[in-house]
Coordinates of C-alpha atoms in Angstrom, one line a residue:
V1 CA 0.0 0.0 0.0
L2 CA 2.8 2.4 0.9
M3 CA 4.6 1.7 -2.5
A4 CA 1.3 2.3 -4.4
G5 CA 0.8 5.6 -2.5
A6 CA 4.4 6.6 -3.3
E7 CA 4.0 5.6 -6.9
L8 CA 0.8 7.7 -7.3
S9 CA 2.4 10.7 -5.5
M10 CA 5.5 10.6 -7.7
F11 CA 3.3 10.2 -10.8
A12 CA 1.2 13.3 -9.9
S13 CA 4.4 15.4 -9.3
H14 CA 6.4 14.4 -12.4
V15 CA 4.2 13.0 -15.2
P16 CA 1.7 15.9 -15.8
S17 CA 4.5 18.4 -16.4
R18 CA 5.9 16.1 -19.1
E19 CA 2.5 16.0 -20.8
R20 CA 2.2 19.8 -20.7
E21 CA 5.7 20.0 -22.2
L22 CA 4.9 17.6 -25.1
G23 CA 1.1 17.9 -25.6
T24 CA -1.2 14.9 -25.1
L25 CA -0.7 13.3 -28.6
R26 CA 3.1 13.4 -28.5
F27 CA 3.0 12.4 -24.8
L28 CA 1.0 9.2 -25.6
L29 CA 3.6 8.3 -28.3
W30 CA 6.5 9.2 -25.9
T31 CA 4.9 6.9 -23.2
V32 CA 4.8 3.9 -25.6
L33 CA 8.4 4.5 -26.7
T34 CA 9.6 5.0 -23.1
Q35 CA 7.8 1.8 -21.9
M36 CA 9.5 -0.1 -24.7
G37 CA 12.9 1.5 -23.9
T38 CA 12.7 0.7 -20.2
N39 CA 11.6 -2.8 -20.8
I40 CA 14.5 -3.4 -23.2
F41 CA 17.0 -2.1 -20.6
F42 CA 15.3 -4.2 -17.9
L43 CA 15.4 -7.4 -19.9
L44 CA 19.0 -6.9 -20.9
S45 CA 20.0 -6.3 -17.3
M46 CA 18.2 -9.4 -16.2
L47 CA 19.9 -11.4 -19.0
L48 CA 23.4 -10.1 -18.0
L49 CA 22.7 -10.8 -14.3
R50 CA 21.6 -14.4 -15.1
R51 CA 24.7 -15.0 -17.2
Q52 CA 27.0 -13.7 -14.4
T53 CA 25.4 -15.7 -11.7
L54 CA 26.5 -19.3 -10.9
D55 CA 23.9 -20.2 -8.3
K56 CA 20.9 -21.8 -10.0
R57 CA 18.4 -20.6 -7.3
T58 CA 19.5 -17.0 -7.9
K59 CA 19.2 -17.5 -11.6
R60 CA 15.6 -18.6 -11.2
R61 CA 14.9 -15.5 -9.1
Y62 CA 16.0 -13.2 -12.0
N63 CA 13.3 -14.9 -14.2
L64 CA 10.6 -13.8 -11.7
F65 CA 11.5 -10.1 -11.5
C66 CA 9.1 -7.9 -13.5
N67 CA 9.0 -4.3 -14.8
Q68 CA 5.4 -3.1 -14.9
G69 CA 3.0 -0.3 -13.9
L70 CA 3.5 3.4 -13.8
W71 CA 6.9 3.3 -12.0
P72 CA 9.2 3.2 -15.1
I73 CA 7.5 6.2 -16.6
V74 CA 7.7 8.1 -13.2
M75 CA 11.4 7.3 -12.9
V76 CA 12.2 8.4 -16.4
C77 CA 10.2 11.7 -15.9
A78 CA 12.1 12.3 -12.6
T79 CA 15.4 11.6 -14.3
L80 CA 14.7 14.0 -17.2
R81 CA 13.5 16.7 -14.9
A82 CA 16.6 16.3 -12.8
L83 CA 18.9 16.5 -15.8
K84 CA 17.3 19.8 -17.0
N85 CA 18.7 21.6 -13.9
P86 CA 21.6 19.4 -12.8
N87 CA 23.1 21.8 -10.3
V88 CA 19.9 22.5 -8.2
L89 CA 19.8 21.0 -4.7
V90 CA 17.0 18.4 -4.4
N91 CA 15.7 16.6 -1.3
V92 CA 15.8 12.8 -1.5
L93 CA 12.9 11.3 0.6
G94 CA 13.4 13.9 3.3
M95 CA 16.8 12.4 4.2
A96 CA 19.4 14.4 2.4
E97 CA 19.9 17.1 -0.3
V98 CA 21.9 16.3 -3.4
Q99 CA 22.5 18.0 -6.7
A100 CA 19.7 17.2 -9.1
R101 CA 22.1 15.3 -11.5
W102 CA 22.5 12.7 -8.7
Y103 CA 18.9 12.7 -7.6
P104 CA 17.7 9.6 -9.7
I105 CA 20.7 7.5 -8.5
S106 CA 20.2 8.6 -4.9
L107 CA 16.4 7.9 -5.1
V108 CA 17.0 4.3 -6.5
S109 CA 19.6 3.7 -3.8
A110 CA 17.3 4.9 -1.0
L111 CA 14.4 2.8 -2.4
S112 CA 16.6 -0.3 -2.6
F113 CA 17.8 0.3 0.9
F114 CA 14.2 0.6 2.3
N115 CA 13.0 -2.4 0.3
G116 CA 16.0 -4.6 1.3
S117 CA 16.9 -5.5 -2.3
V118 CA 18.1 -3.8 -5.4
Q119 CA 15.1 -2.3 -7.3
W120 CA 16.1 -3.4 -10.8
D121 CA 13.1 -1.9 -12.5
S122 CA 14.0 1.6 -11.1
C123 CA 17.7 1.0 -12.2
A124 CA 16.6 0.2 -15.7
A125 CA 14.3 3.3 -15.9
V126 CA 17.0 5.6 -14.6
A127 CA 19.6 4.2 -17.0
Y128 CA 17.1 4.7 -19.9
G129 CA 16.4 8.2 -18.6
Y130 CA 20.1 9.1 -18.8
V131 CA 20.4 7.6 -22.3
H132 CA 17.2 9.4 -23.4
E133 CA 18.6 12.7 -22.3
S134 CA 22.1 12.2 -23.8
L135 CA 20.9 11.0 -27.2
E136 CA 18.0 13.5 -27.2
L137 CA 15.5 10.7 -27.9
G138 CA 12.6 13.1 -27.1
R139 CA 13.5 15.2 -30.1
R140 CA 14.8 12.5 -32.5
G141 CA 12.4 9.7 -31.6
L142 CA 9.1 11.6 -31.9
P143 CA 7.4 13.1 -34.9
S144 CA 7.9 16.9 -35.3
E145 CA 5.6 19.3 -33.6
A146 CA 4.3 20.6 -36.9
R147 CA 3.3 17.1 -38.1
M148 CA 1.6 16.3 -34.8
R149 CA -0.2 19.7 -34.8
S150 CA -1.4 18.9 -38.3
L151 CA -2.8 15.6 -37.1
E152 CA -4.6 17.3 -34.2
T153 CA -6.1 19.9 -36.5
H154 CA -7.4 17.4 -39.1
F155 CA -8.2 14.3 -37.0
C156 CA -8.4 15.2 -33.3
R157 CA -10.5 18.4 -33.2
R158 CA -13.2 16.8 -31.1
L159 CA -10.7 15.4 -28.6
V160 CA -9.0 18.7 -28.2
R161 CA -12.3 20.5 -27.7
Q162 CA -14.0 18.0 -25.4
G163 CA -11.1 16.0 -23.9
I164 CA -11.1 12.3 -23.2
L165 CA -12.3 10.3 -20.2
G166 CA -13.2 13.6 -18.4
G167 CA -9.7 15.0 -18.8
N168 CA -8.4 17.9 -20.9
W169 CA -6.6 17.2 -24.1
L170 CA -3.4 19.4 -24.2
P171 CA -2.7 20.5 -27.8
I172 CA 0.9 20.7 -29.2
S173 CA 2.5 23.9 -28.0
G174 CA 0.7 27.2 -28.3
F175 CA -2.9 28.0 -29.2
G176 CA -2.5 29.2 -32.8
N177 CA -5.7 27.6 -34.2
G178 CA -8.9 29.5 -34.2
W179 CA -11.0 26.7 -32.8
Q180 CA -8.6 26.4 -29.8
Q181 CA -8.8 30.1 -29.2
Q182 CA -12.6 29.9 -29.3
H183 CA -12.6 27.1 -26.8
L184 CA -10.4 29.1 -24.5
R185 CA -12.7 32.2 -24.7
Q186 CA -15.6 30.0 -23.6
A187 CA -13.7 28.9 -20.5
F188 CA -14.4 30.6 -17.1
E189 CA -11.9 33.3 -16.1
L190 CA -11.7 34.7 -12.6
F191 CA -12.3 38.5 -12.4
S192 CA -12.8 38.7 -16.2
G193 CA -16.1 40.7 -16.2
L194 CA -16.6 44.4 -16.1
G195 CA -17.4 44.4 -12.4
R196 CA -19.3 46.9 -10.2
R197 CA -18.1 48.9 -7.3
L198 CA -19.9 47.9 -4.1
G199 CA -21.8 50.6 -2.2
N200 CA -22.8 52.7 -5.3

């Protein structure tokens, strides 16, 4: 239960900002690519560990480890955010402050310590996050903003206007299209009316 709560808390603090940065359509593609990437890293690490281990019982344990759920996405988002401002001091689980560039490794170390075993899924996600940032996979692996904006304009108008599953659809950067501006004008704005002075 505690891990599920921590997972949801980390998800809420890291993942929405990534969606705002990319827009919903590119974020969905990025999520698929990131899950594939972290799974490849995880499977390769399990394969290497099995080959290096002589004990048959330990080898069988590596077959049972899994990489699933929201956690890999959360760890990649946390890694990418940390690498954007590498010199900022960041608090690690309320225990210590480290430079942001070391935050992902410190977080995995702390989680492994508290769980009493190495968290291989987190290690794979952090490793993928460092590779993602160094190879600029977010820019090279995704379709361009112009192409995705064109897709949204021609095929996703209803989603952008009405959202999906009760949530808002975030368009690709900016609000250049007329139908998006119209949708924004219809939204409620605090203190946007003419107003009246009280007491007159």
